[in-house]
Amino acid sequence: MNLYELTVHELIEKLDNKEITPEEITRSYIDRINEKEKDIKAFVTITEKDAIEKSKNIDRKISKFAGIPIGIKDNICTKGVRTTCSSKMLENFISPYDATVMDKINAQNMITLGKLNMDEFAMGASTEYSYFGATKNPWNLNKVPGGSSGGSAAAVAADMVPWALSSDTGGSVRQPAALCGVVGLKPTYGLVSRYGLVAFASSLDQIGPITKDVEDCANLLNIIAGYDNKDSTSAKLPQKDYTKNLKNGVKGLKIGVPKEFFGEGINEEVKEKIKNTIELYKELGAEVEECSLDIADEALAVYYIIACAEASSNLGRFDGIRYGYRAKNFENLDELFINSRSEGFGAEVKRRIILGTYVLSSGYYDAYYKKAQKVRTFIKQEFEKLFKKYDVLITPTSPTVAYDIGTRSTNPLEMYLADLCTVSVNIVGLPGISIPCGVDKNGLPIGMQIIGKSFGEETILKVAYLAEQKLEFRNKYKPEYK
Amino acid sequence: MDIKKEEILHIAKLASLKIKEEEIEEYRKNLQDILEFANIINSVDTEYLEETNGTSTNINFLREDEVNNFKDTDQLMKNAPEQENNMFKIPKVIN
């Protein structure tokens, strides 16, 4: 077996037994990247030289993760390595500081393999909106990998990185994880510091892991979770070990299954595979009940109003003066702003800035933005009602499996529907995890989403772990690169 | 609901964006489609509901008011599209 095929916890076992060295692991991944990158296009920047150099001098006494490689989504600031957000605007931007999550990764003495492709400024659900070109789905190279963290999910699925750090504003970790057959977690809002994550929608953004299995997911969450005084939304909570309760099972656990998430618009095979997994939980002692959560369409509307409003404000900082793209031609300061922004941003980013500016503009603020924030309260209350009764909720992660590249990128509204099952979780700030639970008749992965209570990561991880052990997805199915 | 071309141009101006003449119709139609879909929020009765701004549980996030100078100004300035004497260079704004 090749080293790059192993999970991180398997690599650590081999390192501890002195069967392998960090340099061998890193070289195995670099060779794999060089073999697969031309087909997958998962990376914006590959840090091959630095990675190999660093891997030669790893002190394994520093941490059990010392010498383990990782891939980073290209909207997380890495000192000295460019952070582009897959945008022309930041094509040459080199952050002068590390994001807090990078400080934590570096403190473990881990090895960064490079920066991963995404939809420009994380706006998209297919990675087709990257300035550097679309990433391909390893399971079928004509299909999208999902998005916005498509580079991260594809790289993990294709064994080009053992795991990755990404961001999730409306499903950007979970949805690509589902489409690529890997594990993706969006933690509770406030659990992971966002200092150094390029802001998209600040009341929704959260950093999360994309991994090969649930144990690795818990391990990476252990590394990145925790209070940070540089992020004022960061939660002050005692540190937990998220691997501790993984094997505790689901006996007596109450699972709610919102029927509206299994209705029209959800692919039949997706429904079937998830229902089979829910049956499995029943057999294993969980109490499963159908329930009602009739908010999916409203949540999607609220999401696009609030996310675009916040984005239009956050992206106001790109003015061509302190950093980022500056237009070549301008007569005065106003033209410098306008031309730099108009040339530096791609079409989807501009579309969202325009929507966001519209809903915040005088005359429409009350009808759209203020109304959406009130509906956000309604959605929160609906979730609170359900979580008085249930420990977790189970839904599909994505309404469909991976679709053909080019088929939705020209119709924004259709693209937005890809986020139908995931956005409500961001709106209410709860944790959600996507795990693969089977493939459709064409061999494309299907993702199941488990939603937990606020800071209930331990519970959703344990629910995810059990299904993973029973379904043995990784043993049964492999990407085909066809 | 009908979004007019003039509205798109007004919004673009507020956002410091220039939209090419041939692209205005596409942006107009996209915005209209999305807003039509978004009108579904009006089906929720929100008369007695407060607004939710975010989901952080932190209230009054206070800390000591300490000066903490960023040291690596060279790296900061390297990102500037144009600079002179360690200052950002912009076109003349006063005549």
Coordinates of C-alpha atoms in Angstrom, one line a residue:
Chain A
M1 CA 0.0 0.0 0.0
N2 CA 1.2 3.5 -0.8
L3 CA 1.7 5.9 2.1
Y4 CA -0.6 8.5 0.5
E5 CA -3.5 6.2 0.7
L6 CA -3.4 6.0 4.6
T7 CA -5.4 8.2 7.0
V8 CA -3.6 10.5 9.3
H9 CA -4.2 8.2 12.4
E10 CA -2.7 5.3 10.4
L11 CA 0.3 7.4 9.4
I12 CA 0.9 8.4 13.0
E13 CA 0.8 4.7 14.0
K14 CA 3.6 4.0 11.5
L15 CA 5.6 7.0 12.6
D16 CA 5.4 5.9 16.2
N17 CA 6.5 2.4 15.3
K18 CA 9.4 4.0 13.4
E19 CA 8.3 2.2 10.2
I20 CA 8.3 5.4 8.2
T21 CA 9.7 9.0 8.4
P22 CA 8.0 12.4 7.9
E23 CA 10.2 12.8 4.8
E24 CA 8.9 9.6 3.3
I25 CA 5.3 10.7 3.9
T26 CA 5.9 14.2 2.4
R27 CA 7.7 12.8 -0.6
S28 CA 4.9 10.3 -1.1
Y29 CA 2.3 13.1 -1.2
I30 CA 4.5 15.3 -3.4
D31 CA 4.9 12.5 -5.9
R32 CA 1.1 11.9 -5.8
I33 CA 0.4 15.6 -6.4
N34 CA 2.8 15.7 -9.3
E35 CA 1.0 12.6 -10.8
K36 CA -2.6 13.8 -10.3
E37 CA -2.6 17.6 -10.4
K38 CA -2.8 17.8 -14.2
D39 CA -6.1 16.0 -14.1
I40 CA -7.6 17.3 -10.8
K41 CA -6.3 20.9 -10.7
A42 CA -6.8 21.1 -6.9
F43 CA -4.0 23.5 -6.1
V44 CA -3.4 27.2 -6.6
T45 CA 0.1 27.0 -5.1
I46 CA 2.2 23.9 -4.3
T47 CA 4.9 24.4 -1.7
E48 CA 6.9 21.4 -2.7
K49 CA 10.5 22.6 -1.9
D50 CA 9.6 24.1 1.5
A51 CA 7.6 21.0 2.4
I52 CA 10.4 18.5 1.6
E53 CA 13.0 20.7 3.3
K54 CA 10.9 21.0 6.5
S55 CA 10.2 17.2 6.5
K56 CA 13.9 16.5 6.9
N57 CA 14.1 18.2 10.3
I58 CA 11.0 17.1 12.2
D59 CA 11.2 16.6 15.9
R60 CA 8.5 14.0 16.6
K61 CA 8.7 14.8 20.4
I62 CA 6.9 18.1 19.8
S63 CA 3.5 16.6 19.0
K64 CA 2.0 13.4 17.7
F65 CA 1.1 15.3 14.6
A66 CA 4.7 16.5 13.9
G67 CA 5.6 15.7 10.4
I68 CA 2.1 15.2 9.1
P69 CA 1.3 17.1 5.9
I70 CA -1.8 19.2 5.3
G71 CA -3.4 21.3 2.5
I72 CA -4.9 24.7 3.2
K73 CA -7.8 26.4 1.4
D74 CA -6.5 29.5 -0.3
N75 CA -8.5 32.0 1.8
I76 CA -6.7 31.2 5.0
C77 CA -3.7 33.5 5.4
T78 CA -0.3 31.8 5.4
K79 CA 2.8 34.0 6.1
G80 CA 5.2 34.1 3.2
V81 CA 3.0 32.0 0.8
R82 CA 0.5 33.8 -1.4
T83 CA -3.2 33.7 -0.4
T84 CA -5.3 34.4 -3.5
C85 CA -8.9 33.5 -2.6
S86 CA -8.7 32.2 -6.2
S87 CA -9.2 35.8 -7.3
K88 CA -7.4 38.1 -9.8
M89 CA -7.8 40.7 -7.0
L90 CA -5.4 38.8 -4.7
E91 CA -3.3 37.0 -7.3
N92 CA 0.0 38.3 -5.8
F93 CA -1.1 38.9 -2.2
I94 CA 1.4 37.5 0.3
S95 CA 0.1 37.7 3.9
P96 CA 2.5 39.3 6.4
Y97 CA 1.0 37.1 9.2
D98 CA -0.4 33.7 9.8
A99 CA -4.0 32.9 10.5
T100 CA -4.6 31.6 14.1
V101 CA -5.4 28.2 12.7
M102 CA -2.0 28.3 10.9
D103 CA -0.2 29.2 14.1
K104 CA -1.9 26.1 15.6
I105 CA -0.9 23.9 12.7
N106 CA 2.7 25.2 12.8
A107 CA 2.9 24.7 16.6
Q108 CA 2.2 21.0 15.9
N109 CA 5.2 21.0 13.5
M110 CA 3.0 19.9 10.6
I111 CA 3.9 20.4 7.0
T112 CA 1.9 22.5 4.6
L113 CA 1.8 21.1 1.0
G114 CA 0.2 24.1 -0.6
K115 CA -2.9 26.2 -1.0
L116 CA -6.1 24.7 -2.4
N117 CA -8.4 26.0 -5.1
M118 CA -11.9 27.4 -4.4
D119 CA -14.6 29.5 -5.9
E120 CA -13.5 33.1 -5.9
F121 CA -13.8 34.6 -2.4
A122 CA -15.6 31.3 -1.5
M123 CA -18.7 32.4 -3.5
G124 CA -19.9 29.4 -5.4
A125 CA -20.9 25.7 -5.0
S126 CA -18.7 24.1 -7.8
T127 CA -15.2 25.7 -7.8
E128 CA -16.0 26.8 -11.4
Y129 CA -15.8 30.4 -10.3
S130 CA -12.1 30.2 -9.6
Y131 CA -9.9 32.7 -11.5
F132 CA -7.4 29.9 -11.9
G133 CA -9.8 27.4 -13.5
A134 CA -12.2 24.7 -12.3
T135 CA -11.1 21.8 -10.1
K136 CA -12.3 18.3 -11.3
N137 CA -14.0 15.7 -9.3
P138 CA -11.7 12.6 -8.8
W139 CA -14.7 10.3 -9.1
N140 CA -15.5 11.5 -12.6
L141 CA -13.3 14.2 -14.2
N142 CA -16.3 15.7 -16.1
K143 CA -18.1 16.5 -12.9
V144 CA -17.7 19.4 -10.4
P145 CA -16.1 18.6 -7.0
G146 CA -18.6 20.9 -5.3
G147 CA -17.6 24.2 -3.7
S148 CA -16.5 26.5 -2.6
S149 CA -13.8 24.2 -1.0
G150 CA -13.7 22.0 -4.2
G151 CA -9.9 22.0 -4.3
S152 CA -9.7 20.8 -0.7
A153 CA -12.3 18.1 -1.1
A154 CA -10.9 16.9 -4.4
A155 CA -7.3 16.9 -3.0
V156 CA -8.3 14.8 0.0
A157 CA -10.4 12.4 -2.2
A158 CA -7.5 12.0 -4.7
D159 CA -5.0 11.3 -1.8
M160 CA -3.0 14.5 -2.8
V161 CA -3.2 15.7 0.8
P162 CA -4.0 13.6 3.9
W163 CA -6.4 16.3 5.2
A164 CA -7.2 19.9 4.6
L165 CA -8.4 23.0 6.4
S166 CA -11.3 24.9 4.7
S167 CA -14.0 27.4 5.4
D168 CA -17.8 27.0 5.4
T169 CA -20.2 30.0 5.0
G170 CA -23.2 28.2 3.6
G171 CA -22.0 24.6 3.0
S172 CA -18.5 25.2 1.5
V173 CA -16.9 22.4 3.6
R174 CA -19.8 19.9 3.8
Q175 CA -21.2 20.1 0.2
P176 CA -17.8 19.5 -1.6
A177 CA -17.0 16.8 1.0
A178 CA -20.3 15.1 0.0
L179 CA -19.7 15.3 -3.7
C180 CA -16.1 14.0 -3.4
G181 CA -16.9 11.1 -0.9
V182 CA -14.9 12.5 2.1
V183 CA -15.7 13.8 5.6
G184 CA -16.3 17.5 6.1
L185 CA -17.2 19.3 9.4
K186 CA -18.5 22.8 10.0
P187 CA -18.0 23.5 13.7
T188 CA -20.3 25.6 15.8
Y189 CA -19.9 29.4 15.2
G190 CA -17.3 30.6 17.6
L191 CA -15.5 27.2 18.2
V192 CA -12.6 27.9 15.8
S193 CA -10.9 31.3 15.5
R194 CA -11.4 33.0 12.1
Y195 CA -8.5 35.5 12.6
G196 CA -6.7 35.4 9.3
L197 CA -9.5 33.9 7.3
V198 CA -10.4 36.3 4.5
A199 CA -13.9 37.5 5.4
F200 CA -16.8 36.6 3.2
A201 CA -19.9 36.8 5.5
S202 CA -18.8 37.4 9.0
S203 CA -21.9 36.2 10.9
L204 CA -21.7 32.9 9.0
D205 CA -18.1 32.0 8.2
Q206 CA -16.4 29.2 10.1
I207 CA -13.2 27.2 9.5
G208 CA -13.5 23.4 9.4
P209 CA -11.6 20.2 8.5
I210 CA -12.0 18.0 5.4
T211 CA -10.6 14.5 6.1
K212 CA -10.6 10.9 4.9
D213 CA -12.4 9.6 7.9
V214 CA -14.2 10.7 11.1
E215 CA -11.3 10.0 13.5
D216 CA -9.0 12.3 11.5
C217 CA -11.8 14.9 11.6
A218 CA -11.9 14.7 15.4
N219 CA -8.1 15.0 15.5
L220 CA -7.9 18.0 13.3
L221 CA -10.7 19.7 15.3
N222 CA -8.7 19.1 18.5
I223 CA -5.8 21.0 16.9
I224 CA -7.8 24.0 15.6
A225 CA -10.6 24.5 18.2
G226 CA -10.2 27.0 21.1
Y227 CA -10.5 30.6 22.3
D228 CA -8.6 33.3 20.5
N229 CA -8.6 36.9 21.7
K230 CA -8.0 38.0 18.1
D231 CA -11.5 36.9 17.1
S232 CA -14.2 38.7 19.1
T233 CA -16.8 36.0 18.2
S234 CA -14.5 33.2 19.6
A235 CA -16.1 31.2 22.4
K236 CA -14.4 30.8 25.8
L237 CA -14.9 27.1 26.5
P238 CA -12.7 24.4 28.2
Q239 CA -10.6 22.4 25.7
K240 CA -12.1 19.0 24.8
D241 CA -10.7 15.9 23.3
Y242 CA -13.1 15.2 20.4
T243 CA -11.7 11.7 19.8
K244 CA -12.7 10.5 23.3
N245 CA -16.3 9.6 22.8
L246 CA -16.1 8.5 19.1
K247 CA -16.8 4.8 19.9
N248 CA -19.6 5.4 22.4
G249 CA -22.4 4.3 20.0
V250 CA -25.9 5.7 19.5
K251 CA -27.9 3.6 22.0
G252 CA -30.8 5.7 23.3
L253 CA -29.8 8.7 21.2
K254 CA -32.7 10.6 19.7
I255 CA -32.5 11.3 16.0
G256 CA -34.9 13.6 14.2
V257 CA -35.4 13.3 10.5
P258 CA -37.0 16.4 9.0
K259 CA -39.3 15.2 6.3
E260 CA -39.1 18.4 4.3
F261 CA -35.5 17.6 3.5
F262 CA -36.5 14.4 1.8
G263 CA -39.1 16.0 -0.5
E264 CA -39.2 17.3 -4.0
G265 CA -36.0 18.5 -5.4
I266 CA -33.9 15.9 -3.6
N267 CA -32.6 13.1 -5.9
E268 CA -34.2 9.7 -5.3
E269 CA -31.0 7.8 -4.9
V270 CA -29.7 10.4 -2.4
K271 CA -32.9 9.9 -0.3
E272 CA -32.7 6.1 -0.5
K273 CA -29.0 5.8 0.7
I274 CA -29.6 8.2 3.6
K275 CA -32.8 6.4 4.6
N276 CA -30.9 3.1 4.6
T277 CA -28.3 4.6 6.9
I278 CA -31.0 6.0 9.2
E279 CA -32.4 2.4 9.4
L280 CA -29.0 1.2 10.5
Y281 CA -29.0 3.7 13.4
K282 CA -32.4 2.3 14.4
E283 CA -31.0 -1.3 14.4
L284 CA -28.1 0.0 16.6
G285 CA -30.4 1.3 19.3
A286 CA -31.1 4.9 18.3
E287 CA -34.6 6.3 18.6
V288 CA -35.5 7.7 15.2
E289 CA -38.5 9.9 14.5
E290 CA -39.7 11.8 11.5
C291 CA -40.2 15.5 12.3
S292 CA -41.0 18.8 10.5
L293 CA -38.5 21.6 9.7
D294 CA -40.3 23.5 7.0
I295 CA -37.7 26.3 6.5
A296 CA -35.4 25.2 3.7
D297 CA -36.5 27.6 1.0
E298 CA -36.8 30.5 3.5
A299 CA -33.3 29.7 4.8
L300 CA -31.9 29.8 1.4
A301 CA -33.4 33.2 0.7
V302 CA -32.3 34.5 4.1
Y303 CA -28.8 33.2 3.4
Y304 CA -28.4 34.9 0.1
I305 CA -29.7 38.2 1.5
I306 CA -27.5 38.2 4.6
A307 CA -24.4 36.6 3.1
C308 CA -24.4 39.0 0.1
A309 CA -25.1 42.0 2.4
E310 CA -22.1 41.1 4.6
A311 CA -19.9 40.3 1.6
S312 CA -20.7 43.7 -0.1
S313 CA -19.5 45.3 3.1
N314 CA -16.5 43.0 3.7
L315 CA -15.2 43.3 0.1
G316 CA -15.3 47.1 0.3
R317 CA -11.7 46.9 1.6
F318 CA -10.5 45.9 -1.9
D319 CA -9.7 49.3 -3.3
G320 CA -6.3 48.9 -5.1
I321 CA -4.4 51.0 -2.6
R322 CA -2.9 48.9 0.2
Y323 CA -2.9 45.5 -1.4
G324 CA -4.5 43.6 -4.2
Y325 CA -5.0 44.4 -7.8
R326 CA -4.7 47.9 -9.1
A327 CA -6.0 48.9 -12.5
K328 CA -3.5 50.2 -15.0
N329 CA -5.6 53.1 -16.3
F330 CA -7.2 55.7 -14.1
E331 CA -7.4 59.5 -14.1
N332 CA -8.3 60.1 -10.4
L333 CA -8.8 58.3 -7.1
D334 CA -12.5 57.4 -7.8
E335 CA -11.5 55.8 -11.1
L336 CA -8.7 53.9 -9.4
F337 CA -11.2 52.4 -6.9
I338 CA -13.8 51.6 -9.6
N339 CA -11.5 50.3 -12.3
S340 CA -9.4 48.2 -9.8
R341 CA -12.6 46.6 -8.4
S342 CA -14.3 46.1 -11.8
E343 CA -11.2 44.4 -13.3
G344 CA -10.1 42.5 -10.2
F345 CA -13.4 40.8 -9.2
G346 CA -15.0 38.0 -11.3
A347 CA -18.6 38.0 -12.4
E348 CA -20.1 36.0 -9.5
V349 CA -18.4 38.2 -6.9
K350 CA -19.8 41.3 -8.6
R351 CA -23.2 39.7 -8.8
R352 CA -23.2 39.2 -5.1
I353 CA -21.8 42.6 -4.3
I354 CA -24.6 44.1 -6.3
L355 CA -27.3 42.0 -4.6
G356 CA -25.8 42.8 -1.2
T357 CA -25.6 46.5 -1.9
Y358 CA -29.2 46.5 -3.2
V359 CA -30.6 44.8 0.0
L360 CA -28.7 47.3 2.2
S361 CA -29.5 50.4 0.1
S362 CA -32.0 53.0 1.3
G363 CA -35.5 52.0 0.3
Y364 CA -34.9 48.2 0.4
Y365 CA -33.1 47.8 3.7
D366 CA -36.3 47.1 5.7
A367 CA -37.9 44.9 3.0
Y368 CA -35.0 42.6 2.5
Y369 CA -32.1 42.9 5.0
K370 CA -34.1 43.7 8.2
K371 CA -36.9 41.2 7.2
A372 CA -34.2 38.5 6.6
Q373 CA -32.7 39.0 10.0
K374 CA -36.2 38.6 11.6
V375 CA -36.7 35.4 9.6
R376 CA -33.3 34.3 10.8
T377 CA -34.8 34.5 14.3
F378 CA -37.7 32.4 13.2
I379 CA -35.4 29.8 11.7
K380 CA -33.4 29.7 15.0
Q381 CA -36.6 29.1 17.0
E382 CA -37.6 26.3 14.7
F383 CA -34.2 24.6 15.3
E384 CA -34.4 25.2 19.1
K385 CA -37.8 23.5 19.2
L386 CA -36.5 20.4 17.5
F387 CA -33.3 20.3 19.7
K388 CA -35.5 20.2 22.8
K389 CA -36.7 16.8 21.5
Y390 CA -33.7 15.4 19.6
D391 CA -29.9 15.1 20.0
V392 CA -29.2 15.3 16.3
L393 CA -31.0 15.9 13.0
I394 CA -30.2 14.0 9.8
T395 CA -30.6 15.3 6.3
P396 CA -28.9 15.0 2.9
T397 CA -25.9 17.2 2.5
S398 CA -26.5 18.0 -1.1
P399 CA -29.8 17.7 -3.1
T400 CA -27.9 15.9 -5.9
V401 CA -24.6 14.0 -6.5
A402 CA -21.9 15.8 -8.5
Y403 CA -23.1 17.3 -11.8
D404 CA -21.4 18.0 -15.1
I405 CA -18.9 20.9 -15.2
G406 CA -20.5 23.9 -17.1
T407 CA -24.1 23.0 -16.7
R408 CA -25.0 25.4 -13.9
S409 CA -22.4 28.1 -13.9
T410 CA -24.4 30.4 -16.1
N411 CA -27.5 30.2 -14.0
P412 CA -26.8 31.7 -10.5
L413 CA -30.2 30.8 -9.0
E414 CA -29.8 27.1 -10.0
M415 CA -26.3 27.1 -8.5
Y416 CA -27.6 28.6 -5.3
L417 CA -30.0 25.6 -4.9
A418 CA -27.0 23.4 -4.3
D419 CA -26.8 24.9 -0.9
L420 CA -30.4 24.1 0.0
C421 CA -29.6 21.6 2.7
T422 CA -26.6 23.2 4.3
V423 CA -27.2 27.0 4.6
S424 CA -29.7 26.8 7.5
V425 CA -27.0 25.3 9.7
N426 CA -24.8 28.4 9.2
I427 CA -27.8 30.8 9.7
V428 CA -28.3 29.3 13.2
G429 CA -24.6 28.8 13.9
L430 CA -24.9 25.0 14.7
P431 CA -22.3 22.3 13.9
G432 CA -22.9 20.0 10.9
I433 CA -20.9 17.1 9.5
S434 CA -21.1 15.4 6.1
I435 CA -20.1 11.8 5.7
P436 CA -20.2 9.6 2.6
C437 CA -23.0 7.0 2.9
G438 CA -22.9 5.3 -0.5
V439 CA -22.7 5.9 -4.2
D440 CA -25.4 6.3 -6.9
K441 CA -25.9 4.0 -10.0
N442 CA -23.1 5.9 -11.8
G443 CA -20.7 5.4 -8.9
L444 CA -20.8 9.0 -7.6
P445 CA -20.7 9.6 -3.8
I446 CA -23.7 10.6 -1.7
G447 CA -23.3 12.6 1.5
M448 CA -25.3 12.5 4.6
Q449 CA -25.5 15.5 7.0
I450 CA -25.7 15.2 10.7
I451 CA -26.6 18.4 12.5
G452 CA -26.0 18.9 16.3
K453 CA -26.8 21.2 19.1
S454 CA -24.6 24.2 19.8
F455 CA -21.1 23.0 20.6
G456 CA -22.4 19.4 20.2
E457 CA -19.5 18.4 18.0
E458 CA -18.8 15.3 20.2
T459 CA -22.2 13.9 19.5
I460 CA -22.3 14.4 15.8
L461 CA -18.8 13.0 15.5
K462 CA -19.8 9.8 17.4
V463 CA -23.0 9.4 15.2
A464 CA -20.8 9.9 12.1
Y465 CA -18.2 7.5 13.3
L466 CA -20.6 4.6 13.9
A467 CA -22.1 4.8 10.4
E468 CA -18.6 5.0 8.9
Q469 CA -17.5 1.8 10.7
K470 CA -20.7 0.0 9.6
L471 CA -20.8 1.2 6.0
E472 CA -17.1 0.8 5.3
F473 CA -17.3 3.4 2.5
R474 CA -13.5 3.8 2.1
N475 CA -13.0 0.0 1.7
K476 CA -15.8 -0.4 -0.8
Y477 CA -15.5 2.6 -3.1
K478 CA -12.6 4.4 -4.7
P479 CA -12.4 7.4 -7.1
E480 CA -11.9 6.3 -10.6
Y481 CA -10.3 9.4 -12.3
K482 CA -12.2 8.6 -15.5
Chain B
M1 CA -41.4 43.5 -9.4
D2 CA -39.3 45.0 -12.2
I3 CA -35.7 46.1 -11.6
K4 CA -34.8 48.9 -14.0
K5 CA -31.5 49.4 -15.8
E6 CA -31.0 52.7 -14.0
E7 CA -31.3 51.0 -10.6
I8 CA -28.5 48.6 -11.6
L9 CA -26.3 51.5 -12.6
H10 CA -27.1 53.3 -9.3
I11 CA -26.3 50.2 -7.2
A12 CA -23.1 49.6 -9.1
K13 CA -22.1 53.2 -8.4
L14 CA -22.7 52.7 -4.7
A15 CA -20.5 49.6 -4.8
S16 CA -17.7 51.3 -6.8
L17 CA -18.2 48.9 -9.7
K18 CA -18.4 49.7 -13.4
I19 CA -20.7 47.4 -15.4
K20 CA -20.1 47.2 -19.1
E21 CA -23.1 48.3 -21.3
E22 CA -23.5 44.8 -22.8
E23 CA -23.5 43.1 -19.3
I24 CA -26.1 45.3 -17.7
E25 CA -29.1 43.3 -18.8
E26 CA -27.6 40.1 -17.5
Y27 CA -26.9 41.6 -14.1
R28 CA -30.4 43.1 -14.1
K29 CA -32.0 39.8 -14.8
N30 CA -29.9 37.9 -12.3
L31 CA -30.8 40.3 -9.5
Q32 CA -34.5 40.2 -10.4
D33 CA -34.5 36.4 -10.4
I34 CA -32.8 36.2 -7.1
L35 CA -35.0 38.8 -5.5
E36 CA -38.2 37.1 -6.8
F37 CA -37.0 33.9 -5.2
A38 CA -36.0 35.8 -2.0
N39 CA -39.5 37.2 -1.6
I40 CA -40.5 33.9 -0.1
I41 CA -39.3 35.4 3.2
N42 CA -42.5 37.5 3.2
S43 CA -44.5 34.3 3.9
V44 CA -43.1 34.2 7.4
D45 CA -45.0 36.3 10.0
T46 CA -42.3 38.3 11.8
E47 CA -44.4 40.8 13.6
Y48 CA -43.3 39.8 17.1
L49 CA -39.8 38.7 16.2
E50 CA -36.5 40.5 17.0
E51 CA -33.7 40.6 14.5
T52 CA -30.8 38.2 14.7
N53 CA -27.5 39.7 13.8
G54 CA -25.3 36.7 14.5
T55 CA -25.0 33.6 16.6
S56 CA -22.1 34.4 18.8
T57 CA -22.9 34.2 22.5
N58 CA -20.3 36.8 23.5
I59 CA -21.7 40.0 25.0
N60 CA -19.5 43.1 25.4
F61 CA -16.2 41.6 24.3
L62 CA -13.8 43.7 26.4
R63 CA -10.0 43.6 26.6
E64 CA -7.2 45.9 27.8
D65 CA -6.5 48.8 25.5
E66 CA -2.9 48.0 24.8
V67 CA -0.9 49.2 21.9
N68 CA 0.6 46.3 20.0
N69 CA 2.6 47.5 17.0
F70 CA 2.8 45.2 13.9
K71 CA 6.5 44.7 13.3
D72 CA 6.8 43.3 9.9
T73 CA 5.9 46.5 8.0
D74 CA 8.3 45.5 5.1
Q75 CA 6.1 42.6 4.3
L76 CA 3.0 44.7 4.6
M77 CA 4.3 47.3 2.2
K78 CA 5.4 44.7 -0.3
N79 CA 1.7 44.1 -1.1
A80 CA 1.1 47.7 -2.0
P81 CA 0.6 48.1 -5.8
E82 CA 2.6 51.4 -5.6
Q83 CA 4.6 52.9 -2.8
E84 CA 7.1 55.6 -2.1
N85 CA 9.1 56.1 1.1
N86 CA 7.1 53.4 2.9
M87 CA 3.8 55.1 2.1
F88 CA 1.0 54.1 -0.1
K89 CA 1.0 56.0 -3.3
I90 CA -2.4 57.3 -4.7
P91 CA -3.3 59.8 -7.4
K92 CA -3.4 63.5 -6.4
V93 CA -6.7 64.4 -4.5
I94 CA -6.1 68.1 -3.9
N95 CA -5.7 70.6 -6.7

